[in-house]
CSV table of C-alpha atoms in Angstrom, one decimal:
chain,number,residue,atom,x,y,z
E,1,MET,CA,-30.6,-23.0,4.6
E,2,ALA,CA,-27.7,-25.4,5.1
E,3,SER,CA,-25.6,-23.5,2.6
E,4,ASN,CA,-25.9,-20.3,4.6
E,5,THR,CA,-24.7,-21.7,7.9
E,6,LEU,CA,-21.2,-20.3,7.6
E,7,ILE,CA,-22.6,-16.9,6.5
E,8,GLU,CA,-24.7,-16.7,9.7
E,9,VAL,CA,-21.8,-17.4,12.1
E,10,ARG,CA,-19.0,-15.4,10.3
E,11,VAL,CA,-17.3,-12.5,12.1
E,12,SER,CA,-15.6,-9.6,10.3
E,13,PRO,CA,-12.0,-8.7,11.4
E,14,ALA,CA,-13.0,-5.5,13.1
E,15,ALA,CA,-16.4,-6.6,14.5
E,16,HIS,CA,-15.2,-6.5,18.1
E,17,LEU,CA,-13.9,-3.0,17.6
E,18,THR,CA,-17.2,-1.5,16.4
E,19,ALA,CA,-18.0,0.2,19.7
E,20,LEU,CA,-14.5,1.5,20.0
E,21,MET,CA,-14.6,3.0,16.5
E,22,SER,CA,-17.9,4.7,17.0
E,23,GLU,CA,-16.8,6.2,20.3
E,24,ALA,CA,-13.7,7.6,18.7
E,25,SER,CA,-15.6,9.2,15.9
E,26,VAL,CA,-15.2,12.9,16.6
E,27,VAL,CA,-17.5,15.9,16.8
E,28,GLN,CA,-15.4,17.6,14.1
E,29,GLY,CA,-16.6,15.0,11.7
E,30,LEU,CA,-14.0,12.3,11.6
E,31,THR,CA,-15.6,8.9,11.5
E,32,LEU,CA,-14.0,5.4,11.4
E,33,SER,CA,-15.9,2.4,10.5
E,34,GLU,CA,-15.5,-1.0,8.9
E,35,VAL,CA,-17.0,-2.1,5.6
E,36,ALA,CA,-17.5,-5.8,6.4
E,37,PHE,CA,-17.6,-8.7,4.0
E,38,THR,CA,-16.7,-7.2,0.7
E,39,THR,CA,-15.7,-9.5,-2.1
E,40,GLN,CA,-12.1,-9.2,-3.2
E,41,VAL,CA,-10.6,-11.1,-6.1
E,42,SER,CA,-7.0,-11.1,-7.1
E,43,VAL,CA,-6.5,-11.1,-10.9
E,44,ARG,CA,-3.1,-11.6,-12.6
E,45,VAL,CA,-3.1,-11.2,-16.4
E,46,ALA,CA,-0.5,-9.7,-18.6
E,47,PRO,CA,-1.7,-6.6,-20.6
E,48,GLY,CA,-2.1,-7.3,-24.2
E,49,SER,CA,-3.0,-11.0,-23.7
E,50,ALA,CA,-6.3,-12.7,-24.6
E,51,GLY,CA,-6.9,-13.3,-20.9
E,52,TYR,CA,-6.5,-9.6,-20.1
E,53,ASP,CA,-9.1,-8.7,-22.7
E,54,ALA,CA,-11.5,-11.4,-21.5
E,55,VAL,CA,-11.2,-10.4,-17.8
E,56,ALA,CA,-11.5,-6.7,-18.6
E,57,ALA,CA,-14.8,-7.4,-20.4
E,58,ALA,CA,-16.1,-9.6,-17.6
E,59,THR,CA,-15.5,-7.0,-14.8
E,60,GLY,CA,-17.9,-4.6,-16.6
E,61,VAL,CA,-15.7,-1.6,-15.9
E,62,GLY,CA,-12.5,-2.7,-17.6
E,63,LEU,CA,-9.1,-2.9,-15.9
E,64,PRO,CA,-7.1,0.1,-14.8
E,65,GLU,CA,-4.0,0.9,-16.9
E,66,LYS,CA,-1.6,2.6,-14.6
E,67,VAL,CA,-0.7,3.3,-11.0
E,68,GLY,CA,-3.4,5.0,-8.9
E,69,GLN,CA,-6.2,4.3,-11.3
E,70,VAL,CA,-9.4,2.6,-10.2
E,71,ALA,CA,-11.9,1.3,-12.8
E,72,GLY,CA,-15.5,1.7,-11.5
E,73,GLU,CA,-16.7,3.1,-8.2
E,74,ALA,CA,-16.5,1.9,-4.6
E,75,SER,CA,-20.3,1.5,-4.4
E,76,SER,CA,-20.3,-1.2,-7.1
E,77,ALA,CA,-17.8,-3.5,-8.7
E,78,SER,CA,-14.4,-1.8,-9.1
E,79,VAL,CA,-10.9,-2.8,-10.0
E,80,LEU,CA,-7.7,-1.5,-8.2
E,81,TRP,CA,-4.3,-1.4,-9.9
E,82,LEU,CA,-1.7,-3.3,-7.8
E,83,GLY,CA,0.9,-3.8,-10.5
E,84,PRO,CA,1.4,-3.8,-14.2
E,85,ASP,CA,-0.1,-7.3,-14.4
E,86,GLU,CA,-1.9,-7.5,-11.0
E,87,PHE,CA,-5.3,-6.2,-10.1
E,88,LEU,CA,-7.8,-6.4,-7.2
E,89,VAL,CA,-11.5,-6.7,-8.2
E,90,THR,CA,-13.7,-5.6,-5.3
E,91,ALA,CA,-17.4,-5.4,-4.9
E,92,PRO,CA,-20.0,-5.3,-2.2
E,93,GLU,CA,-20.7,-8.9,-1.3
E,94,ASP,CA,-21.1,-10.8,-4.6
E,95,SER,CA,-20.8,-14.5,-4.5
E,96,SER,CA,-20.9,-14.9,-8.3
E,97,LEU,CA,-17.9,-12.6,-9.0
E,98,VAL,CA,-15.2,-15.3,-8.7
E,99,SER,CA,-16.8,-17.7,-11.0
E,100,THR,CA,-17.6,-15.0,-13.5
E,101,LEU,CA,-14.0,-14.0,-13.7
E,102,GLU,CA,-12.7,-17.6,-13.6
E,103,THR,CA,-15.0,-18.4,-16.6
E,104,ALA,CA,-13.8,-15.3,-18.4
E,105,LEU,CA,-10.1,-16.2,-17.9
E,106,GLY,CA,-10.8,-19.8,-19.0
E,107,GLY,CA,-7.6,-21.6,-20.0
E,108,ASN,CA,-5.6,-18.4,-20.7
E,109,PRO,CA,-2.4,-17.8,-18.7
E,110,GLY,CA,-3.1,-15.9,-15.5
E,111,GLN,CA,-4.9,-16.4,-12.3
E,112,VAL,CA,-8.1,-15.5,-10.5
E,113,VAL,CA,-8.1,-16.1,-6.7
E,114,ASP,CA,-10.8,-15.3,-4.1
E,115,LEU,CA,-9.0,-13.1,-1.5
E,116,SER,CA,-12.2,-11.8,0.2
E,117,ALA,CA,-10.8,-12.7,3.6
E,118,ASN,CA,-7.3,-11.5,3.0
E,119,ARG,CA,-7.9,-7.8,3.6
E,120,SER,CA,-10.3,-6.0,5.9
E,121,VAL,CA,-11.8,-2.7,4.8
E,122,LEU,CA,-11.8,0.3,7.1
E,123,GLU,CA,-13.4,3.6,6.1
E,124,LEU,CA,-12.1,6.9,7.5
E,125,SER,CA,-14.0,10.0,6.5
E,126,GLY,CA,-14.0,13.6,7.4
E,127,ALA,CA,-12.2,16.8,6.3
E,128,LYS,CA,-9.3,16.0,8.6
E,129,ALA,CA,-8.8,12.4,7.4
E,130,PRO,CA,-5.7,13.3,5.3
E,131,LEU,CA,-4.1,14.8,8.5
E,132,VAL,CA,-4.7,11.5,10.3
E,133,LEU,CA,-3.3,9.4,7.5
E,134,ARG,CA,-0.3,11.7,7.0
E,135,LYS,CA,1.0,10.9,10.4
E,136,SER,CA,2.5,7.7,9.2
E,137,CYS,CA,1.8,7.2,5.5
E,138,PRO,CA,4.8,8.0,3.4
E,139,ALA,CA,2.8,8.4,0.2
E,140,ASP,CA,2.0,11.8,-1.3
E,141,LEU,CA,-1.7,12.4,-0.3
E,142,HIS,CA,-1.9,16.0,-1.7
E,143,PRO,CA,-5.1,16.4,-3.7
E,144,ARG,CA,-3.0,17.5,-6.7
E,145,VAL,CA,-1.4,14.0,-6.8
E,146,PHE,CA,-4.0,11.8,-5.1
E,147,GLY,CA,-7.4,12.5,-6.6
E,148,VAL,CA,-10.8,11.1,-5.8
E,149,ASN,CA,-11.2,7.5,-6.7
E,150,GLN,CA,-7.5,6.7,-6.9
E,151,ALA,CA,-5.9,3.9,-5.0
E,152,ILE,CA,-2.3,2.9,-4.2
E,153,THR,CA,-0.4,0.3,-2.4
E,154,THR,CA,1.6,1.9,0.5
E,155,SER,CA,2.1,1.5,4.2
E,156,LEU,CA,0.3,3.0,7.2
E,157,ALA,CA,1.4,2.6,10.8
E,158,ASN,CA,4.2,0.5,9.5
E,159,VAL,CA,1.9,-2.2,7.9
E,160,PRO,CA,1.3,-2.6,4.2
E,161,VAL,CA,-2.1,-1.3,3.2
E,162,LEU,CA,-4.1,-0.4,0.1
E,163,LEU,CA,-5.2,3.2,0.4
E,164,TRP,CA,-8.2,4.2,-1.7
E,165,ARG,CA,-9.7,7.7,-1.8
E,166,THR,CA,-13.3,6.8,-2.4
E,167,GLY,CA,-14.7,10.3,-2.1
E,168,GLU,CA,-13.7,13.9,-1.6
E,169,GLU,CA,-13.3,13.3,2.2
E,170,SER,CA,-13.5,9.5,2.5
E,171,TRP,CA,-10.7,7.0,2.4
E,172,ARG,CA,-10.7,3.3,2.5
E,173,ILE,CA,-7.8,1.6,4.2
E,174,MET,CA,-7.3,-2.0,3.5
E,175,PRO,CA,-4.7,-3.8,5.7
E,176,ARG,CA,-4.3,-7.5,5.9
E,177,ALA,CA,-7.0,-9.0,8.2
E,178,SER,CA,-4.5,-9.8,10.9
E,179,PHE,CA,-3.3,-6.2,11.0
E,180,THR,CA,-6.8,-4.9,11.5
E,181,GLU,CA,-6.7,-4.5,15.2
E,182,HIS,CA,-3.3,-2.7,15.1
E,183,THR,CA,-4.5,-0.4,12.3
E,184,VAL,CA,-7.8,0.5,14.1
E,185,HIS,CA,-6.0,1.2,17.4
E,186,TRP,CA,-3.4,3.3,15.6
E,187,LEU,CA,-6.1,5.3,13.7
E,188,ILE,CA,-8.1,5.9,16.9
E,189,ASP,CA,-5.0,7.2,18.6
E,190,ALA,CA,-4.2,9.4,15.6
E,191,MET,CA,-7.8,10.8,15.6
E,192,THR,CA,-7.9,11.7,19.3
E,193,GLU,CA,-6.2,15.1,19.0
E,194,PHE,CA,-8.9,16.3,16.6
E,195,ALA,CA,-11.6,15.9,19.4
E,196,SER,CA,-10.5,19.1,21.1
E,197,ASP,CA,-10.5,22.6,19.6
E,198,PRO,CA,-7.2,23.8,18.2
E,199,VAL,CA,-5.1,25.9,20.5
E,200,ASP,CA,-4.2,29.3,19.1
A,1,MET,CA,13.7,10.5,3.5
A,2,MET,CA,14.8,9.6,0.0
A,3,LEU,CA,12.4,9.1,-2.9
A,4,ILE,CA,13.1,6.4,-5.5
A,5,ASP,CA,11.4,6.5,-8.9
A,6,CYS,CA,9.7,3.2,-9.4
A,7,PRO,CA,9.3,2.7,-13.2
A,8,HIS,CA,5.7,1.6,-12.6
A,9,CYS,CA,4.6,3.6,-9.6
A,10,GLY,CA,6.6,6.9,-9.8
A,11,PRO,CA,8.4,8.5,-6.9
A,12,ARG,CA,7.9,6.6,-3.6
A,13,ASN,CA,9.5,6.6,-0.2
A,14,GLU,CA,12.7,4.5,0.1
A,15,ASN,CA,11.2,2.3,2.8
A,16,GLU,CA,8.9,0.7,0.3
A,17,PHE,CA,12.0,-0.7,-1.6
A,18,SER,CA,14.4,-3.5,-1.1
A,19,TYR,CA,17.9,-3.7,-2.4
A,20,GLY,CA,18.9,-6.6,-4.7
A,21,GLY,CA,22.6,-6.2,-5.2
A,22,GLU,CA,24.6,-5.7,-8.4
A,23,ALA,CA,22.7,-5.7,-11.7
A,24,HIS,CA,23.7,-7.4,-14.9
A,25,VAL,CA,25.3,-10.5,-13.3
A,26,ALA,CA,24.7,-13.1,-16.0
A,27,TYR,CA,23.8,-16.6,-15.1
A,28,PRO,CA,26.5,-19.0,-16.4
A,29,GLU,CA,25.7,-20.7,-19.7
A,30,ASN,CA,26.7,-24.1,-18.4
A,31,PRO,CA,26.7,-24.1,-14.6
A,32,ALA,CA,27.5,-27.8,-14.5
A,33,GLU,CA,30.8,-27.2,-16.3
A,34,LEU,CA,32.1,-24.6,-13.9
A,35,THR,CA,34.8,-25.3,-11.4
A,36,ASP,CA,34.0,-24.6,-7.7
A,37,LYS,CA,36.0,-21.5,-7.9
A,38,GLU,CA,34.2,-20.1,-10.9
A,39,TRP,CA,30.8,-21.0,-9.4
A,40,SER,CA,31.7,-19.2,-6.1
A,41,ARG,CA,32.8,-16.2,-8.2
A,42,TYR,CA,29.3,-16.2,-9.8
A,43,LEU,CA,27.5,-16.7,-6.5
A,44,PHE,CA,29.3,-14.5,-4.1
A,45,TYR,CA,31.6,-12.0,-5.8
A,46,ARG,CA,30.1,-8.6,-6.5
A,47,GLY,CA,31.5,-5.2,-7.4
A,48,ASN,CA,31.8,-2.6,-4.6
A,49,LYS,CA,32.2,0.4,-6.7
A,50,LYS,CA,32.7,4.0,-5.5
A,51,GLY,CA,30.7,6.1,-7.9
A,52,ILE,CA,28.0,5.1,-10.4
A,53,PHE,CA,26.8,1.6,-9.8
A,54,ALA,CA,24.2,-0.5,-11.6
A,55,GLU,CA,21.9,-2.2,-9.0
A,56,ARG,CA,18.7,-4.2,-8.8
A,57,TRP,CA,15.9,-2.9,-6.6
A,58,VAL,CA,12.4,-4.3,-5.9
A,59,HIS,CA,9.4,-2.2,-5.0
A,60,ALA,CA,8.4,-4.6,-2.3
A,61,GLY,CA,5.8,-2.3,-0.7
A,62,GLY,CA,4.2,-1.4,-3.9
A,63,CYS,CA,3.9,-3.1,-7.3
A,64,ARG,CA,6.4,-5.8,-6.2
A,65,LYS,CA,8.3,-5.6,-9.5
A,66,TRP,CA,12.1,-5.7,-9.9
A,67,PHE,CA,13.9,-3.0,-11.8
A,68,ASN,CA,17.5,-1.7,-12.3
A,69,ALA,CA,18.9,1.6,-11.2
A,70,LEU,CA,22.1,3.6,-11.6
A,71,ARG,CA,23.0,5.0,-8.3
A,72,ASP,CA,25.9,7.1,-7.2
A,73,THR,CA,27.3,5.2,-4.1
A,74,VAL,CA,29.0,8.3,-2.9
A,75,SER,CA,26.0,10.7,-2.9
A,76,TYR,CA,23.2,8.1,-2.9
A,77,GLU,CA,21.7,10.0,-5.9
A,78,PHE,CA,19.6,7.8,-8.2
A,79,LEU,CA,20.7,8.8,-11.7
A,80,ALA,CA,18.4,6.5,-13.7
A,81,VAL,CA,15.9,3.7,-13.4
A,82,TYR,CA,15.3,1.2,-16.1
A,83,GLY,CA,13.5,-2.1,-16.6
A,84,ALA,CA,14.9,-5.5,-15.6
A,85,GLY,CA,16.6,-7.0,-18.6
A,86,GLU,CA,17.2,-3.7,-20.3
A,87,ALA,CA,20.7,-2.5,-21.2
A,88,GLN,CA,22.4,-0.1,-18.9
A,89,PRO,CA,21.8,3.5,-20.0
A,90,GLN,CA,24.9,5.6,-20.9
A,91,ILE,CA,25.0,8.0,-18.0
A,92,ASP,CA,26.8,10.8,-19.9
A,93,THR,CA,23.8,11.1,-22.3
A,94,LEU,CA,21.3,11.6,-19.5
A,95,GLN,CA,19.8,14.9,-18.9
A,96,GLY,CA,20.9,15.6,-15.3
A,97,GLY,CA,20.0,13.6,-12.2
A,98,THR,CA,16.7,13.1,-10.5
A,99,ARG,CA,17.1,14.3,-6.9
């Protein structure tokens, strides 16, 4: 019981915005919500090293090899490519993930750091989600370039985010936790126009 | 908007990048033996070429890696990108520009 005390009182970065986000979810099928308390672990290992092979085996889904790639699916453990030697392992809440990866890396050069509280996870879904994102994301979001289950580091509303297309019409936006409020308000503002019918 | 070809991430918007000044400025072999004048030359003096210039860039809003680029300072056109530490490509052997 005592070990769970912090878990009972913790608050996710967008918890106070839940009502606002559900109000803003539009008839047309645009919804914004938070995926709270995911586990996120930063891994830095150089490709070709022993540590890379060990960590790749420990994640269960390998490590992505180039920009945009994601190993695994958002519903379970998955790994995002952040740089040639930098990865973000994410999973629904999993307290054993950090120690598993740390054990796998062992004494090899590299690092495994628990960054679960570093980024908040927002989920925007609906057919018009790309139109909302395109209002301030400079990256190419065309389906020809940005396929399902791809993720990149870019910016949205002038803050750095990880943008992850988790499904045909669903996108995960991961800003730093302190930018959550700004990002949510910006997204709600950007979604508003889709509440009314288009004017011919 | 200008696109810059990151060697790791491909073409991205210029606002994700930061400029790092002239490339291929070698660190002195024995800094302690330099005179103040030579040291200041190393620290502060850089080329300001009109035309094709080798520069360092960092993809700060993406993979956070440094790389080198050949850029025409007149037209802003990026003629080549190459890895940090690699030799400068010969521009006359390149097949055209990027954009």
